[in-house]
XYZ file of C-alpha atoms in Angstrom:
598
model
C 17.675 -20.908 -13.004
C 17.636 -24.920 -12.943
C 14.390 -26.380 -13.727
C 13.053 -30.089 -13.247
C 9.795 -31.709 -14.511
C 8.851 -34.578 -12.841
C 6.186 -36.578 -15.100
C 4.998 -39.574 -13.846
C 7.305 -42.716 -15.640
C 4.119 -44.723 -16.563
C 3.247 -42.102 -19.557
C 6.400 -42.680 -21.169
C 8.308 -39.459 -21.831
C 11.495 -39.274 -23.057
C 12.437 -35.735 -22.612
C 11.596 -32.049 -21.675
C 11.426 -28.756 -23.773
C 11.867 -25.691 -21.828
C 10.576 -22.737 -24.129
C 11.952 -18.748 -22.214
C 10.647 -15.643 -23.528
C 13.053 -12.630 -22.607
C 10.578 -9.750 -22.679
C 13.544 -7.007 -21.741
C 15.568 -8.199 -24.766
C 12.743 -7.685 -27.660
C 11.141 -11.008 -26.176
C 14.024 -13.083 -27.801
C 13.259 -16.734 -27.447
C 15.008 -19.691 -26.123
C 15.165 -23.316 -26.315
C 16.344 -25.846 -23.628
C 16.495 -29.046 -24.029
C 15.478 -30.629 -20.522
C 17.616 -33.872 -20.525
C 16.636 -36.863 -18.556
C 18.446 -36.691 -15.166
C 17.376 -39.754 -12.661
C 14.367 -41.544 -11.158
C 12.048 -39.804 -7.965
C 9.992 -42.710 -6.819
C 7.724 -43.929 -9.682
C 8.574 -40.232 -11.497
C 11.216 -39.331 -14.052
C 13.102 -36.485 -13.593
C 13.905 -34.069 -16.377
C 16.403 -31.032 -16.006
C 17.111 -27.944 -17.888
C 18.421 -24.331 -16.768
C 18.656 -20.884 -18.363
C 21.171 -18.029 -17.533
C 19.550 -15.099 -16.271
C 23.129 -12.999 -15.909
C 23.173 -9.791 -17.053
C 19.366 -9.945 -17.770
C 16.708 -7.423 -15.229
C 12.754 -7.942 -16.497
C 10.526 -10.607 -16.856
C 10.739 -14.140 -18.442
C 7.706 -16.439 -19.720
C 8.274 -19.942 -19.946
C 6.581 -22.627 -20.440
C 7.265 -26.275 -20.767
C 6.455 -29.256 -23.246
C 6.949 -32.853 -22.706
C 7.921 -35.648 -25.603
C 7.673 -38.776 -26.075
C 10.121 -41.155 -27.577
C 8.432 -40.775 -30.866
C 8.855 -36.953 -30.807
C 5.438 -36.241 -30.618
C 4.347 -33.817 -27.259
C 2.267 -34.786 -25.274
C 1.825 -32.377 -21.997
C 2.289 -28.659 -22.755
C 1.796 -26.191 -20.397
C 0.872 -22.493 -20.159
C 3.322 -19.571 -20.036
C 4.737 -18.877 -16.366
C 6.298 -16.067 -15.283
C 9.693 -15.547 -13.700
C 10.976 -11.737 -12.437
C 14.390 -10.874 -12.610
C 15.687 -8.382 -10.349
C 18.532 -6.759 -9.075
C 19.900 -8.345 -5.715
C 22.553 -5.931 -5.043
C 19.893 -2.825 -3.915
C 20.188 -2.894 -0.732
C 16.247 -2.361 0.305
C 15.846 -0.977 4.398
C 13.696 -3.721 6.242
C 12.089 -1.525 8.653
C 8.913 -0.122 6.980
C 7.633 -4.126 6.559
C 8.134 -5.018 9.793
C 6.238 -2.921 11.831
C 2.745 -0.985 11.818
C 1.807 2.083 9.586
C -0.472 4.528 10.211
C -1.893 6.789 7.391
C -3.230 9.814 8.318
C -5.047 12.605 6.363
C -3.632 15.782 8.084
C -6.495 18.154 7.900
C -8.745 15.663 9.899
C -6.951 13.981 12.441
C -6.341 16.495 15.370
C -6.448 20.267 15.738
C -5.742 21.973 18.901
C -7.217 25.517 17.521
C -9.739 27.199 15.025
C -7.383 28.543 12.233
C -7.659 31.467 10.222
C -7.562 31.307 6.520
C -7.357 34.741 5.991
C -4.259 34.707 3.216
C -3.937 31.287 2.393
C -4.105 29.952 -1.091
C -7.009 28.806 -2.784
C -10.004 30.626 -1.165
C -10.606 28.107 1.649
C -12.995 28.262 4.329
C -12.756 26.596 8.048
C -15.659 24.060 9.595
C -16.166 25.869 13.248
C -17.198 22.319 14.535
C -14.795 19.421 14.285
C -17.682 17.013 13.872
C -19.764 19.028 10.943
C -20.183 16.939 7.652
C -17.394 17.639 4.803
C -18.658 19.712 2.196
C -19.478 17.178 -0.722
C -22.041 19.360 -2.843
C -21.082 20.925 -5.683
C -20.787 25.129 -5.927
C -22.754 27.386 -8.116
C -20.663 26.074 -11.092
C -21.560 22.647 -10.349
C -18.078 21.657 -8.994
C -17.001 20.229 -5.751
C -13.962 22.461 -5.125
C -12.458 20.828 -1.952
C -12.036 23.940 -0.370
C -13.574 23.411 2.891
C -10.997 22.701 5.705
C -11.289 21.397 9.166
C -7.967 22.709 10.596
C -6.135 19.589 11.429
C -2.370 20.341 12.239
C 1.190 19.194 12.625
C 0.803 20.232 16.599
C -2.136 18.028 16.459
C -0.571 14.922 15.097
C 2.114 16.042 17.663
C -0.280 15.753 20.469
C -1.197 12.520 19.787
C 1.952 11.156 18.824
C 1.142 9.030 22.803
C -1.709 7.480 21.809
C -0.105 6.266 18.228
C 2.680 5.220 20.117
C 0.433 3.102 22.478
C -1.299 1.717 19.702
C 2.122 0.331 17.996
C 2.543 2.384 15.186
C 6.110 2.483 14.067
C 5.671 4.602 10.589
C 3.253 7.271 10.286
C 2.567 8.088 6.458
C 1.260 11.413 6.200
C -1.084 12.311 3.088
C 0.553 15.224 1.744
C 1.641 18.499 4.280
C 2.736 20.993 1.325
C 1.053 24.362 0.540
C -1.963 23.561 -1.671
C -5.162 25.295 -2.334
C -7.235 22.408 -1.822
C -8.119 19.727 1.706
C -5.964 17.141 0.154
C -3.242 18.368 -1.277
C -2.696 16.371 -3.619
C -2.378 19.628 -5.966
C 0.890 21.036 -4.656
C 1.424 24.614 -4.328
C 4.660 24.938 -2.980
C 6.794 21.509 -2.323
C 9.203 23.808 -0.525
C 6.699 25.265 2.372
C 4.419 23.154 4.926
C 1.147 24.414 4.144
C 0.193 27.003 6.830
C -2.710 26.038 8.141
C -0.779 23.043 8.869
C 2.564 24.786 10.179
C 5.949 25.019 9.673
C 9.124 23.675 8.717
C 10.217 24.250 11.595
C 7.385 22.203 12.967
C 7.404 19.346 10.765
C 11.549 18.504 11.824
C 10.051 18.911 15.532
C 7.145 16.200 14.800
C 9.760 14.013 13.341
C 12.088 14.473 16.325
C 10.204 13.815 18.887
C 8.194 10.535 16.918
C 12.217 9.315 16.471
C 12.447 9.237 20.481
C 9.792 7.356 20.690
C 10.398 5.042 18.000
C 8.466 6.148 15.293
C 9.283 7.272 11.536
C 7.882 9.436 9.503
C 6.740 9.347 5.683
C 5.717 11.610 3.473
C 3.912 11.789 0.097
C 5.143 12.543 -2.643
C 3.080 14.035 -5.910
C 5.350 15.068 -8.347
C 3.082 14.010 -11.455
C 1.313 17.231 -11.499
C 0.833 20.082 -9.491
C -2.302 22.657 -8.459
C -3.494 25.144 -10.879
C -3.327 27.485 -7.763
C 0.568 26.837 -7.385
C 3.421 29.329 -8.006
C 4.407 27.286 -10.774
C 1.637 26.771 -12.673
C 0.334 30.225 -11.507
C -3.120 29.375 -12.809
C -5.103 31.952 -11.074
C -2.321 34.907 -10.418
C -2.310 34.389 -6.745
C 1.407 33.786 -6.268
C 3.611 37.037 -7.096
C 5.627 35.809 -9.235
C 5.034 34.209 -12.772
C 4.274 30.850 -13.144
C 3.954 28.405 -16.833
C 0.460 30.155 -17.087
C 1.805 33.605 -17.220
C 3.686 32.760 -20.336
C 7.381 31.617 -21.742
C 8.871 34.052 -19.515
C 8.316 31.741 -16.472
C 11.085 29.449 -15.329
C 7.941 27.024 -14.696
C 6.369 27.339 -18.237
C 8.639 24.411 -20.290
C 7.678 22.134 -17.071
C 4.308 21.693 -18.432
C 2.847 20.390 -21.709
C 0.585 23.224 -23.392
C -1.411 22.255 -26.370
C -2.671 25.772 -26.891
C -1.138 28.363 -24.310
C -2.481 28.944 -21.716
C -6.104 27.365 -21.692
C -5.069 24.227 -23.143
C -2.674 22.073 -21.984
C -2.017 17.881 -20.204
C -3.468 17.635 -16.792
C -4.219 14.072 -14.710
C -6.917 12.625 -16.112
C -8.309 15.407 -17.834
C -8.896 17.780 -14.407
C -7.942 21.397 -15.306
C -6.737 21.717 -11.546
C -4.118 19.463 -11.776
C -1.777 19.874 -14.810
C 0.650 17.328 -15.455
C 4.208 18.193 -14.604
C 6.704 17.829 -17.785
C 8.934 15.005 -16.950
C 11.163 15.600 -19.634
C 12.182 18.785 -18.350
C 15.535 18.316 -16.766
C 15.105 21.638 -14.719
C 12.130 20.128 -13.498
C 13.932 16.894 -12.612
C 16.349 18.494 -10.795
C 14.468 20.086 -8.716
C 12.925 17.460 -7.362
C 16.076 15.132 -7.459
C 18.834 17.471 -7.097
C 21.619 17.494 -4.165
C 19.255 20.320 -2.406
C 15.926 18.801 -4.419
C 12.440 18.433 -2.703
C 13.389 15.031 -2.195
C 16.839 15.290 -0.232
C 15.624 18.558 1.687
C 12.670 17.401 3.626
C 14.827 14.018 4.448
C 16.730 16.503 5.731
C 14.465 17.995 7.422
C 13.799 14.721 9.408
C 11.670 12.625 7.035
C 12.348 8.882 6.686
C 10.652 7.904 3.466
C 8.410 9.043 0.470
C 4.997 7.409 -0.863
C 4.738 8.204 -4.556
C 1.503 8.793 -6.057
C 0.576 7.503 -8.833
C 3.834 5.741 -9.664
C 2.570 4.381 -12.517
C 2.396 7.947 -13.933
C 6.272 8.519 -13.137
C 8.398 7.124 -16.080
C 10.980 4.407 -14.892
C 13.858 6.675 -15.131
C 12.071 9.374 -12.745
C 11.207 6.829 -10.294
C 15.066 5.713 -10.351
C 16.170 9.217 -10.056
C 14.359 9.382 -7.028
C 15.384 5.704 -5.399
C 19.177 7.500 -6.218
C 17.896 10.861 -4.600
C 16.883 8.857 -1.727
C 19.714 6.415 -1.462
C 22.657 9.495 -1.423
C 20.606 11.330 1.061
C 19.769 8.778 3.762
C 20.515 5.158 2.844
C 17.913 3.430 5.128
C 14.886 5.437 4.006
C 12.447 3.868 1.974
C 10.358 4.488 -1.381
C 6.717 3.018 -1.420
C 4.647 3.396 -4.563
C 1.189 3.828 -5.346
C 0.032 0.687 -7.354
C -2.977 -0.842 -7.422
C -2.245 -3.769 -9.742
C 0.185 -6.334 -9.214
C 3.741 -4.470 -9.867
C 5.775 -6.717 -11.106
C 3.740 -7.398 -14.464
C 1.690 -3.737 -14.447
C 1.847 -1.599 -17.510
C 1.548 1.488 -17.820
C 1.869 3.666 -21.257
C 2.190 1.105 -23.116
C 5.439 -0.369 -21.304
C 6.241 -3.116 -18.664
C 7.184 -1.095 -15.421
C 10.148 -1.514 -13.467
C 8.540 -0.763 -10.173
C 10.254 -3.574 -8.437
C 13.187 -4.760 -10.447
C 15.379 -3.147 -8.014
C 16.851 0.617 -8.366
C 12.942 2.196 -8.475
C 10.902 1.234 -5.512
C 11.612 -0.644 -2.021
C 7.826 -1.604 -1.887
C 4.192 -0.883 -3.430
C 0.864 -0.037 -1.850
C -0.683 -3.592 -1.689
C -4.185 -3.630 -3.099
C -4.135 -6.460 -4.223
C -4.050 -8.121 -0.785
C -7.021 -5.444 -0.178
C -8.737 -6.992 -3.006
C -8.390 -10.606 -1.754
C -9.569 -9.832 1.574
C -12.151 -8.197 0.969
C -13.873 -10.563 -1.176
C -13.130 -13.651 1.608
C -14.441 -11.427 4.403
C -17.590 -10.979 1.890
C -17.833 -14.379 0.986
C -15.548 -15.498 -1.360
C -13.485 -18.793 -0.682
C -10.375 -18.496 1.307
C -8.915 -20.425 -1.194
C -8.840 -17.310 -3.701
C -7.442 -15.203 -1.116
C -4.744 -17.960 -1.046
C -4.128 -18.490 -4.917
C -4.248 -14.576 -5.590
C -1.350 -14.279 -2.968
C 0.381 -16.921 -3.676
C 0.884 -15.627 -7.385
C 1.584 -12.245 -5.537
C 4.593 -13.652 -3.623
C 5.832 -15.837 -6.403
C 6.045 -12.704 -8.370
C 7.638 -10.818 -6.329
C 11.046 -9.958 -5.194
C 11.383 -11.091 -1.639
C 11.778 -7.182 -0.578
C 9.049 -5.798 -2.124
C 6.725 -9.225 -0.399
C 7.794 -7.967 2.873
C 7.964 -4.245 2.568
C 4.274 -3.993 0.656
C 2.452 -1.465 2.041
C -1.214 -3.560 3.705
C -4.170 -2.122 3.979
C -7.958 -2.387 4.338
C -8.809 0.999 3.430
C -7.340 4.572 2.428
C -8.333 8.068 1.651
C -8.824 6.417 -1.790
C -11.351 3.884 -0.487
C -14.968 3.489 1.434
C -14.342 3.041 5.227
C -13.498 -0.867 5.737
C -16.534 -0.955 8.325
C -18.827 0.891 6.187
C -18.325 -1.660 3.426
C -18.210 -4.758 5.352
C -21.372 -3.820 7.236
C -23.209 -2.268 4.729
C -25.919 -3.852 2.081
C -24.247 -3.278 -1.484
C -27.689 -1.552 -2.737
C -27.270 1.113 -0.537
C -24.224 2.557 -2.612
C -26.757 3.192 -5.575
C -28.599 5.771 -3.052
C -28.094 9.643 -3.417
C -24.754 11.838 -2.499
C -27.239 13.558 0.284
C -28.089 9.987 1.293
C -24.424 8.345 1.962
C -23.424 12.289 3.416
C -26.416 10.786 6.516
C -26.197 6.975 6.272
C -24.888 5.432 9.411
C -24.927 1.036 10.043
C -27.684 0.176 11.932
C -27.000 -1.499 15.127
C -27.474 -4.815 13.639
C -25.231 -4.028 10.456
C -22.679 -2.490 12.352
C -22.040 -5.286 14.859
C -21.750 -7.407 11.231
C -19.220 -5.331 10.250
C -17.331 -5.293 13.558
C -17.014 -8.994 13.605
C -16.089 -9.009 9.812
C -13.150 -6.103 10.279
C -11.903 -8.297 13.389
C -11.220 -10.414 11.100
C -9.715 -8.520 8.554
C -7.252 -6.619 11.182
C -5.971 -10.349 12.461
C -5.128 -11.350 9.017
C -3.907 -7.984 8.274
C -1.427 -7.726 11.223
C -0.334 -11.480 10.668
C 0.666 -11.256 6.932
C 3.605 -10.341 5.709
C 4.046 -6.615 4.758
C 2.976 -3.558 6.978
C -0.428 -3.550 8.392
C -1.311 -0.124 7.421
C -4.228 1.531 9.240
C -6.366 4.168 7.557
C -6.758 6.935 10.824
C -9.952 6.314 12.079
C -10.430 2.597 11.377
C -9.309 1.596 14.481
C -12.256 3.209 16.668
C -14.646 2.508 14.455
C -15.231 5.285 11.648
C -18.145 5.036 8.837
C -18.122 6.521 5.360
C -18.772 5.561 1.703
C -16.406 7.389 -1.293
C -14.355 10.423 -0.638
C -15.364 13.009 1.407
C -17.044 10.461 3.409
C -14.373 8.552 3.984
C -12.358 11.801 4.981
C -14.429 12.968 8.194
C -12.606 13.683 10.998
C -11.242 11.857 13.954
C -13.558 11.124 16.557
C -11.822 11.795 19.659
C -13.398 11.317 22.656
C -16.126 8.921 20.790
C -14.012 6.036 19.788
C -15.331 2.389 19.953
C -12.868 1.141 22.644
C -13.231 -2.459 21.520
C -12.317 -2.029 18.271
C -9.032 0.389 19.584
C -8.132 -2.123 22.114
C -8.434 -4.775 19.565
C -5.884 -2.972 17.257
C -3.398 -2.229 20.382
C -3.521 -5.541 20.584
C -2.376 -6.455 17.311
C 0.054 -3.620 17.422
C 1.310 -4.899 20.675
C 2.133 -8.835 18.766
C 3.320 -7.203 15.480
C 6.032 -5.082 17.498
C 6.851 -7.927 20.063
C 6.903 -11.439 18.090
C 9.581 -11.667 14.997
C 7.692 -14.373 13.433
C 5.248 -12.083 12.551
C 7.835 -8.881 11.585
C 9.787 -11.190 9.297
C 8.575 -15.023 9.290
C 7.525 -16.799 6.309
C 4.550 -18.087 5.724
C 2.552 -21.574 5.251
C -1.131 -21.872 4.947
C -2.841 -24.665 7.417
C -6.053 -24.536 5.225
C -7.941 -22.223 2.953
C -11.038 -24.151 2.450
C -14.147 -22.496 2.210
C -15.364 -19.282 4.787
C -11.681 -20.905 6.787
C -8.501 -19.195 6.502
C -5.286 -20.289 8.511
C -1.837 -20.109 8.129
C 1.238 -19.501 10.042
C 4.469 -17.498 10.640
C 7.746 -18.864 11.567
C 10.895 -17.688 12.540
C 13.852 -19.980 13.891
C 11.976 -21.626 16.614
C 8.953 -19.488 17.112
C 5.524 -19.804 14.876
C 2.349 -17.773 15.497
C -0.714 -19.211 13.637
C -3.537 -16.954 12.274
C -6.981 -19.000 11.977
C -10.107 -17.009 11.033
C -13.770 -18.406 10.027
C -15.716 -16.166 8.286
C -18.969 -18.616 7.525
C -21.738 -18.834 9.875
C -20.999 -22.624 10.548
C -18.718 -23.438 13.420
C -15.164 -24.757 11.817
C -12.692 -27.106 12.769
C -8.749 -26.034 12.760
C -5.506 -29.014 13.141
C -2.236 -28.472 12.605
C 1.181 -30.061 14.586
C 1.903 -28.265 17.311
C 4.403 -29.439 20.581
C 3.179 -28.177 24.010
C 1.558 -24.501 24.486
C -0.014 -22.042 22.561
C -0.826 -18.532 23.676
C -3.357 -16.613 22.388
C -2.056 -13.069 21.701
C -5.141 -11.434 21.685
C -6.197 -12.502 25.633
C -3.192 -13.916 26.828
C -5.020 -16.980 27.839
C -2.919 -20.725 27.324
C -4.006 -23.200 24.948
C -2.282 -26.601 24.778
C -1.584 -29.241 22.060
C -2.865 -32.874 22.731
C -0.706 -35.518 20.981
C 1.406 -33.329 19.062
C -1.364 -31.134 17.764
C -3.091 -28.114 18.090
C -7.354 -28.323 17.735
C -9.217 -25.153 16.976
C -13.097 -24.852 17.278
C -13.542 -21.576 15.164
C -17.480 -20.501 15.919
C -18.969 -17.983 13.191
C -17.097 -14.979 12.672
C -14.089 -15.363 14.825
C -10.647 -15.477 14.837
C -7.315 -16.651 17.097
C -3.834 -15.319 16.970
C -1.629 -17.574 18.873
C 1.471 -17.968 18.808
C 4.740 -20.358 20.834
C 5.513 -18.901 24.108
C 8.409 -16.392 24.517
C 11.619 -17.720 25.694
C 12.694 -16.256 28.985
C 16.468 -16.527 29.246
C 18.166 -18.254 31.874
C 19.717 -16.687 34.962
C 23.486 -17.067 34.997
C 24.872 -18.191 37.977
């Protein structure tokens, strides 16, 4: 890596100092002497470099100027500089095009199941559009055992309308046998849970969303497991013994028992979900092995794996399943769940390798949540700028573009809820959020604010990932609210036709599947910036304030606006935007039409 300072020649320096700090090597420190190497304009020009072969992690440097004297005079702060591997060969797919995350037990059923043998004592909501049960039991838990009966032959059913839309990934929260609505406490990563379906079922959902151009992803939780799970075995409901019945269980070395068996490591401290052993090598192999969980449901027609909580997955897991992945279909993908920035996060007290290269393709992108957010609620668009600015200079180019976007999850309030609601309503009761709907006022606030939000969303680089439900409008404050189901027949059509047509331009215009990106101004409540690729450029300009706002950037001839098709042309080599409160334009260079030969 060649560095050059440029100070200006009036303050007299005489030479550069370029201080690296290899963190990967015991932070071993260099110094480079940044020699004096020409004139730019009224600027010198000092050069150093540092070789970076051989060397995957970070680097801090920072640089000091001297004068002829040898005393410094500018020094600067630490920077920081990630080193990757070039050579993994990251698919480019999942960035390009739209994901859609869906929580399987509330986005479509076609009948009332019957629980009647499942795992985990559940119980079935006769009316698709009752509340979720948030209160706690007679032991003062909330045991997530309510279910609504959302299927595989329901997602199935609407594979059309996600089609339409312009979904091209659909992440699935997890679809494996688990005693509780979420599933994120694993009961058996070999079965579909059954009030889901099949197998058999889940290769047939995958099929048929491959014809129509459509990949699937799953989600992966192989931190811990459910208490209620036939390898943990917590309860006795599975036949045969599991880590809780004691050291004869094939299961009972892949946990971590302080005291057997009413003591022993579970995620953040929650008896129903102990923490997996991840030094078990039986346990590693079955989730990595040639017929592992991971290779077998690829298999089985998958195209990728989410992993949560990656931070809770030691490096050499997290490459064992990136190899998994990469000897069982080469062009599937590995997202992880991060909510910092990954190329710097730590996690146990060391520097992850998330992105280095060999461990993850791309990372859930909160960060970018973060950011957005806070402009859409009135922060400066110049912090949304800065904040991903840093993002993209710290990342590898892959992970930039294959980041999983988003302005909500199953993790998260509802995006409208928390753009049209008053913050001091979140101090308010359980019973109270469980009720709370916007008013018509609020809601119409929020409407105009996630309009917003879904532009810049679908125009940045990364997937725009859509939370099921945001598109036509869904309310809800923290989880179960957040979790209701689907409203079909009672979805606010603007806001779906808004997002088809955002799906519609992130499917049809390269510049915005793969372009890069320059901002036109971030200035205030006024965010702009564009996407190019080769000869075509679509600009994003949004206004957030309640002033009207004033957007100019060089433009030659047309513009169309890829929201309403409408034509907008450039006067004198430039493109003028009057932005009134709250609004938003997507418009991009017209689409070639070939030629006729002759």
């Amino acid at each position: 890596m060649t560095f050059t300072l440029r100070p200006l020649r009036a303050e007299g320096y005489s030479r550069g100092v370029l201080t690296a700090r290899l963190e990967a090597w015991d932070n071993r420190r260099i110094e480079v002497a940044m020699a004096w190497t020409g004139l730019d304009g009224a600027r010198d020009m000092f050069t150093g470099s540092i070789n970076t072969k051989g060397y995957m992690g970070l680097i801090w440097y920072s640089f000091r100027l001297e004068r002829l004297d040898g005393k410094s005079g500018k020094e600067s702060q630490e920077y920081q500089l990630t080193v990757y591997d070039e050579n993994d060969r990251v698919p480019r797919w999942f960035g390009e095009g739209m994901a859609y995350q869906i929580f399987p037990d509330r986005f479509c059923r076609l009948t009332v199941p019957n629980p009647a043998g499942m795992v985990g004592g559940r119980w079935v909501h006769q009316d698709w559009g009752e509340e979720p049960e948030y209160r706690p039991d007679h032991n003062g838990e909330i045991r997530n055992r309510d279910f609504f009966g959302g299927s595989l032959a329901g997602i199935r059913a609407k594979l059309p309308y996600l089609r339409d839309l312009g979904v091209e990934t659909i992440y699935l929260c997890p679809i494996f046998e688990g005693p509780e609505n979420h599933r994120y406490g694993v009961g058996d990563y070999e079965k579909v849970d059954p009030m889901l379906g099949t197998r058999e079922e889940f290769s047939a959902l995958c099929s048929e969303a491959h014809t129509m151009g459509m990949r699937i992803m799953l989600d992966g939780v192989f931190n811990h497991t459910a208490f209620v799970s036939k390898y943990f075995n917590g309860d006795g409901s599975y036949p045969n013994a599991g880590a809780c019945q004691g050291p004869q269980s094939p299961y009972y070395d892949w946990f971590c028992f302080q005291h057997w068996p009413d003591q022993y490591t579970s995620w953040w401290g929650i008896y129903s979900l102990p923490t997996t052993n991840k030094n078990n090598p039986a346990w590693l192999e079955y989730i990595t092995g040639e017929n592992g969980i991971i290779r077998s449901w690829l298999r089985a027609g998958a195209d990728g794996w989410r992993l949560d909580v990656a931070d809770e997955l030691p490096d050499r897991v997290v490459a064992a399943i990136h190899d998994a992945v990469r000897a069982e279909k080469p062009d599937a993908v590995i997202i992880g769940e991060v909510w910092e920035d990954g190329s710097n996060k730590i996690a146990y007290s060391v520097r992850r390798k998330h992105i280095l290269g060999g461990h993850c393709d791309g990372l859930m992108n909160y960060p970018f949540r973060t950011a957005l957010v806070d402009y859409l609620l009135g922060g400066g668009a110049e912090r949304f700028r800065d904040s991903m600015e840093t993002l993209r200079e710290n990342y590898p180019e892959f992970a930039w573009y294959s980041a999983m976007n988003t302005l909500g999850t199953h993790d998260t309030m509802r995006i409208l809820t928390l753009l049209g609601e008053k913050s001091e309503q979140r101090g308010q009761s359980r019973d109270w959020r469980a009720h709370a709907r916007l008013n018509a006022h609020d809601r119409a606030h929020g409407k105009a604010r996630l309009a917003l939000g879904a532009m810049v969303l679908f125009a940045f680089p990364g997937a725009p990932t859509v939370y099921y439900g945001d598109e036509a409008g869904m309310e809800g404050f923290e989880d179960p609210f957040n979790r209701r189901t689907f409203p079909w027949g009672r979805e606010d059509q603007e806001l779906v036709a808004l997002f088809t047509a955002l799906g519609a331009a992130r499917k049809t215009r390269g510049a915005l599947r793969r372009g890069d990106i320059r901002y036109v101004k971030a200035e205030g409540r006024v965010l702009a910036f564009t996407r190019t690729l080769n000869e075509e450029t679509v600009l994003c300009a949004v206004n957030a304030g309640q002033e009207t706002e004033t957007v100019t950037l060089p433009w030659a001839g047309a513009a169309v606006d890829l929201l309403d098709g409408q034509t907008v042309e450039a006067e004198d080599g430039a493109l003028t935007l009057e932005l009134p409160p709250l609004t938003g334009r997507l418009l991009a260079t017209p689409e070639k039409k070939e030629t006729p030969s002759v």
